[in-house]
Amino acid sequence: MTDSPVAITMPVEDGLSIGWLTDLVVHAEQSGIDTALVGEVAGPEVFATLGAMATRTERIRLGSGIVAAYTRSPALTAMGFATLASLAPSRIVAGIGASSPIVVGRWHGGDFEQPLATVREFIGLLRAALAGEKLNHDGPRFRSKGFRLDLPGVDVPVWLGAINPRMLAVAGEIADAVFMTWCPPGEVGPKQEIVKAAATEAGRDPGDVATVLSFWAYAGPDPEQALERMRRQVLAYSMVPTHQPAFVGTFDNLSEVAEAWQQGDRARALSLVPDEAVLAQCALGPDMLADRIAAYRTAGVDLPIVLLTGAHVGDDIGPQATVDALSAIAGP
């Protein structure tokens, strides 16, 4: 690992095979990338994918980015991370988050209720299970009687995905790192203050809570098409109720965009998203990528995480080109 580490998140919404994604992580490891994360949306299942990557790599840290606290039980999640830790000792991190009402409710049929309490309860049980404790818990969201992990206890750091102030505070209370996203460099400091204040109130050393942050980036040969794809992503995420507050400072006409979206006029909503809003959240091209990573480091981010995106679904050139651009930043 280097003194100035960088990380990547796999392009899991791009229709690329697990074999190709695994090859990309091998290439990233050889390029000096510190950490590779796998998100979970509606494509690759995160634990199977990370398992494939663990067997093909030796140094690179691997983790989830993120696993929802609603779609698996804490016991099953502990089994998944313990299995990965057995494959890749000391190389696994657990990215946990509340996800969104769309994923939890519409897709998985769950109840997206009380996300703060749910995340607290989930992470407490996950940590206990990973430590080898027997679970005897009858809580508001989760119940487990007599479960004990049948693998050696493992230390897997927990990174909590947080966008809004109350979840940022929970990260300060209980997480090893706050995992920010959709957060331009200028907004990092105020969010870190929330995390630090909560850590202090919980009796923790604020310095024990690292800051990791992911942002979308493309450094491939088709920047114009990639910009349009990023515009669609910024629009889609900014219209998710749990995510929308993160975009208030990004573009001035958010209310106008939201009105068009709510009226079902997706084309008009997309046309109203300015380039400036997209590029405030995403990086386009090698130079902007390097500058954005430097800006995040200056802002106090311990680990900038580049979410690799293709110029289009199925693009297997853009993500690799972005990794190649990162290799110069990551160093030897």
XYZ file of C-alpha atoms in Angstrom:
332
model
C 0.000 0.000 0.000
C 1.099 3.589 -0.656
C 1.091 6.717 1.486
C -1.605 8.148 -0.801
C -3.927 5.213 -1.459
C -6.769 5.188 -3.944
C -9.598 2.699 -4.304
C -12.126 1.633 -6.914
C -15.693 0.416 -6.970
C -16.628 -2.059 -9.672
C -19.043 -1.036 -12.461
C -21.784 -3.463 -11.390
C -24.580 -1.772 -13.378
C -22.826 -2.222 -16.706
C -23.759 -5.793 -17.628
C -20.165 -7.034 -17.417
C -19.379 -10.637 -16.493
C -17.977 -11.676 -13.133
C -14.942 -13.091 -14.915
C -14.255 -9.729 -16.533
C -14.748 -7.848 -13.265
C -12.369 -10.244 -11.531
C -9.763 -9.730 -14.238
C -10.146 -5.984 -13.714
C -9.454 -6.335 -9.977
C -6.332 -8.377 -10.742
C -5.229 -5.581 -13.071
C -6.020 -3.010 -10.373
C -3.912 -4.895 -7.843
C -1.003 -4.965 -10.274
C -1.505 -1.222 -10.829
C -1.090 -0.376 -7.143
C -4.739 0.223 -6.261
C -5.257 -0.100 -2.500
C -8.864 -1.328 -2.285
C -11.559 -2.677 -4.592
C -15.215 -2.586 -3.610
C -18.229 -4.316 -5.099
C -21.608 -2.675 -4.900
C -24.884 -4.536 -5.063
C -27.770 -3.194 -7.133
C -29.539 -5.629 -9.439
C -26.571 -7.395 -11.033
C -23.739 -9.301 -9.345
C -24.372 -10.711 -5.886
C -21.752 -9.142 -3.692
C -20.384 -12.084 -1.667
C -20.043 -14.446 -4.611
C -18.295 -11.733 -6.609
C -15.909 -10.835 -3.808
C -15.173 -14.518 -3.270
C -14.114 -14.883 -6.889
C -11.870 -11.836 -6.515
C -10.365 -13.061 -3.250
C -9.153 -16.275 -4.871
C -7.416 -14.372 -7.680
C -5.654 -11.675 -5.649
C -3.009 -11.502 -2.937
C -2.638 -7.929 -1.663
C -5.546 -5.704 -2.593
C -8.158 -5.048 0.089
C -11.687 -6.118 -0.863
C -15.039 -5.018 0.437
C -18.705 -4.339 -0.117
C -19.918 -0.970 -1.183
C -22.568 -1.362 0.133
C -24.541 -4.253 1.648
C -28.013 -3.181 2.726
C -28.968 -3.676 6.359
C -32.453 -4.839 5.314
C -31.954 -7.552 2.696
C -29.965 -10.120 4.716
C -30.043 -11.069 8.364
C -27.057 -10.015 10.485
C -26.182 -13.691 11.010
C -26.145 -14.458 7.283
C -24.149 -11.303 6.599
C -21.604 -12.326 9.234
C -21.296 -15.721 7.550
C -20.577 -13.977 4.255
C -17.876 -11.697 5.612
C -16.303 -14.458 7.712
C -16.114 -16.654 4.612
C -14.376 -13.867 2.707
C -12.004 -13.240 5.615
C -11.093 -16.920 5.591
C -10.249 -16.637 1.888
C -8.402 -13.334 2.219
C -7.255 -12.783 5.827
C -6.902 -9.129 6.882
C -8.088 -7.942 3.457
C -11.858 -7.635 3.943
C -13.971 -4.612 4.870
C -17.722 -4.523 5.410
C -19.435 -1.603 3.735
C -22.912 -1.418 5.279
C -25.740 1.005 4.610
C -29.470 1.525 4.757
C -29.819 1.490 0.950
C -33.050 3.112 -0.288
C -36.841 2.629 -0.284
C -36.680 1.569 -3.938
C -34.210 -1.275 -3.381
C -35.525 -2.410 -0.009
C -39.226 -1.861 -0.556
C -40.030 -2.197 -4.250
C -37.389 -4.745 -5.202
C -37.103 -6.893 -2.084
C -40.508 -6.402 -0.517
C -39.126 -5.150 2.778
C -40.180 -2.274 4.982
C -37.779 0.656 4.744
C -38.555 1.902 8.232
C -36.426 3.477 10.950
C -33.138 3.324 9.012
C -31.057 4.796 11.838
C -32.258 2.286 14.427
C -32.100 -0.538 11.902
C -28.490 0.184 10.996
C -27.450 0.475 14.648
C -29.099 -2.817 15.544
C -27.752 -4.578 12.451
C -24.141 -3.461 12.944
C -24.199 -4.359 16.635
C -25.311 -7.901 15.828
C -22.893 -8.188 12.905
C -19.937 -7.210 15.082
C -21.005 -9.616 17.833
C -21.364 -12.496 15.386
C -18.001 -11.803 13.728
C -16.376 -11.774 17.166
C -17.637 -15.299 17.739
C -20.327 -14.375 20.260
C -23.568 -16.329 20.532
C -26.521 -14.233 19.435
C -29.542 -14.160 21.712
C -31.377 -11.109 20.534
C -35.018 -10.149 20.279
C -35.062 -6.597 18.975
C -37.343 -4.256 17.096
C -35.985 -5.292 13.683
C -33.952 -8.475 14.151
C -34.265 -11.689 16.119
C -31.678 -14.416 16.521
C -31.561 -17.104 19.191
C -28.553 -19.329 19.690
C -26.646 -18.467 16.508
C -22.881 -18.697 16.744
C -20.595 -18.356 13.753
C -18.871 -21.678 13.013
C -15.713 -19.992 11.768
C -12.923 -18.340 13.789
C -13.751 -14.853 15.024
C -12.529 -12.215 12.589
C -11.878 -8.476 12.738
C -13.643 -6.948 9.736
C -13.755 -3.137 9.759
C -17.224 -1.660 9.252
C -17.651 1.301 6.904
C -21.077 2.900 7.223
C -22.587 4.520 4.157
C -23.919 7.936 5.159
C -25.310 10.862 3.203
C -27.558 12.785 5.568
C -26.672 14.329 8.958
C -28.364 11.766 11.203
C -26.675 8.802 9.505
C -23.355 10.669 9.536
C -23.784 10.920 13.297
C -24.452 7.181 13.563
C -21.214 6.566 11.670
C -19.388 8.664 14.229
C -20.969 6.629 17.021
C -20.352 3.081 15.796
C -18.386 2.753 12.531
C -14.710 2.324 11.771
C -15.137 4.658 8.803
C -17.815 6.938 7.455
C -18.456 6.037 3.815
C -19.559 9.192 2.002
C -20.885 9.480 -1.524
C -22.478 12.179 -3.678
C -20.382 14.688 -1.762
C -18.280 17.320 -3.582
C -14.968 18.265 -1.922
C -16.354 21.468 -0.442
C -18.990 19.540 1.499
C -16.615 17.043 3.124
C -15.536 19.280 6.011
C -19.001 20.098 7.362
C -19.993 16.441 7.168
C -16.823 15.389 8.965
C -17.668 17.806 11.787
C -20.959 15.958 12.316
C -19.103 12.633 12.445
C -16.462 13.945 14.855
C -19.010 15.523 17.174
C -20.995 12.286 17.352
C -17.845 10.251 17.987
C -16.848 12.556 20.830
C -20.328 12.407 22.350
C -20.169 8.608 22.195
C -16.865 8.629 24.100
C -14.769 7.721 21.065
C -11.640 9.313 19.669
C -12.804 11.083 16.480
C -9.477 10.145 14.935
C -10.537 6.496 15.078
C -13.254 7.132 12.478
C -11.722 7.282 9.001
C -13.335 9.042 6.045
C -13.714 7.163 2.779
C -15.609 8.662 -0.142
C -16.710 7.384 -3.527
C -17.392 9.380 -6.662
C -18.151 8.461 -10.259
C -15.328 8.880 -12.769
C -14.421 8.072 -16.348
C -11.020 8.474 -18.014
C -11.649 6.484 -21.196
C -11.743 7.357 -24.894
C -15.384 8.505 -25.144
C -15.866 11.397 -22.707
C -18.899 12.909 -24.436
C -20.940 9.717 -24.163
C -19.688 9.170 -20.626
C -20.830 12.672 -19.646
C -24.350 11.881 -20.833
C -24.373 8.620 -18.903
C -23.194 10.437 -15.780
C -25.939 13.005 -16.305
C -28.530 10.221 -16.205
C -26.965 8.801 -13.041
C -26.902 12.177 -11.301
C -30.554 12.675 -12.231
C -31.601 9.210 -11.076
C -29.852 9.407 -7.714
C -30.898 12.993 -7.054
C -34.528 11.935 -7.396
C -34.248 9.245 -4.694
C -35.822 10.748 -1.550
C -33.075 9.514 0.775
C -30.375 10.883 -1.540
C -31.913 14.154 -2.753
C -30.571 16.355 0.081
C -27.033 15.568 -1.094
C -27.714 17.423 -4.343
C -29.148 20.649 -2.935
C -25.788 22.386 -3.221
C -24.941 20.825 -6.566
C -27.393 22.541 -8.887
C -29.583 25.574 -8.363
C -32.599 24.265 -10.274
C -33.102 21.055 -8.308
C -36.731 21.900 -7.543
C -37.458 22.443 -11.245
C -35.786 19.139 -12.118
C -37.751 17.357 -9.399
C -41.031 18.857 -10.620
C -40.443 17.575 -14.152
C -39.497 14.159 -12.772
C -42.592 13.947 -10.599
C -44.750 14.854 -13.586
C -43.284 11.889 -15.449
C -41.392 14.036 -17.972
C -38.072 12.242 -17.685
C -36.674 13.749 -20.891
C -37.284 17.307 -19.675
C -35.850 16.500 -16.255
C -32.687 15.166 -17.888
C -32.388 18.214 -20.131
C -32.493 20.457 -17.056
C -29.450 18.829 -15.402
C -26.529 21.140 -16.287
C -23.003 19.980 -17.036
C -21.817 21.889 -13.976
C -24.008 19.750 -11.717
C -22.696 16.535 -13.235
C -19.066 17.589 -12.988
C -19.486 18.814 -9.417
C -20.269 15.217 -8.442
C -18.324 13.234 -11.075
C -14.905 13.460 -12.722
C -14.375 13.242 -16.472
C -10.956 12.665 -18.004
C -7.549 11.859 -16.455
C -6.725 15.443 -15.480
C -10.026 16.089 -13.723
C -9.728 12.694 -12.028
C -6.291 13.539 -10.628
C -7.444 16.999 -9.541
C -10.552 15.628 -7.848
C -8.589 13.041 -5.885
C -6.163 15.750 -4.778
C -9.084 17.966 -3.728
C -10.626 15.164 -1.686
C -7.332 14.451 0.046
C -6.945 18.150 0.864
C -10.487 18.116 2.260
C -9.537 15.316 4.662
C -10.659 12.158 2.874
C -8.446 9.241 3.899
C -9.368 7.038 0.958
C -10.839 8.429 -2.279
C -12.826 5.704 -4.053
C -13.409 5.941 -7.791
C -16.650 4.357 -8.921
C -15.726 3.091 -12.361
C -18.288 3.706 -15.046
C -18.419 2.899 -18.706
C -19.508 5.298 -21.393
C -22.386 2.890 -21.982
C -23.709 -0.387 -20.637
C -21.311 -3.156 -21.664
C -18.320 -0.796 -22.011
C -15.239 -2.813 -21.026
C -12.744 -0.208 -22.258
C -13.610 2.841 -20.154
C -13.277 1.219 -16.702
C -9.893 -0.283 -17.542
C -8.687 3.055 -18.938
C -9.749 4.702 -15.677
C -7.795 2.126 -13.660
C -4.777 2.832 -15.855
C -5.151 6.558 -15.166
C -5.364 5.803 -11.439
C -2.171 3.746 -11.496
C -0.121 6.939 -11.956
C -1.921 8.483 -8.979
C -1.602 5.377 -6.814
C 2.143 5.160 -7.380
C 4.299 2.026 -7.086
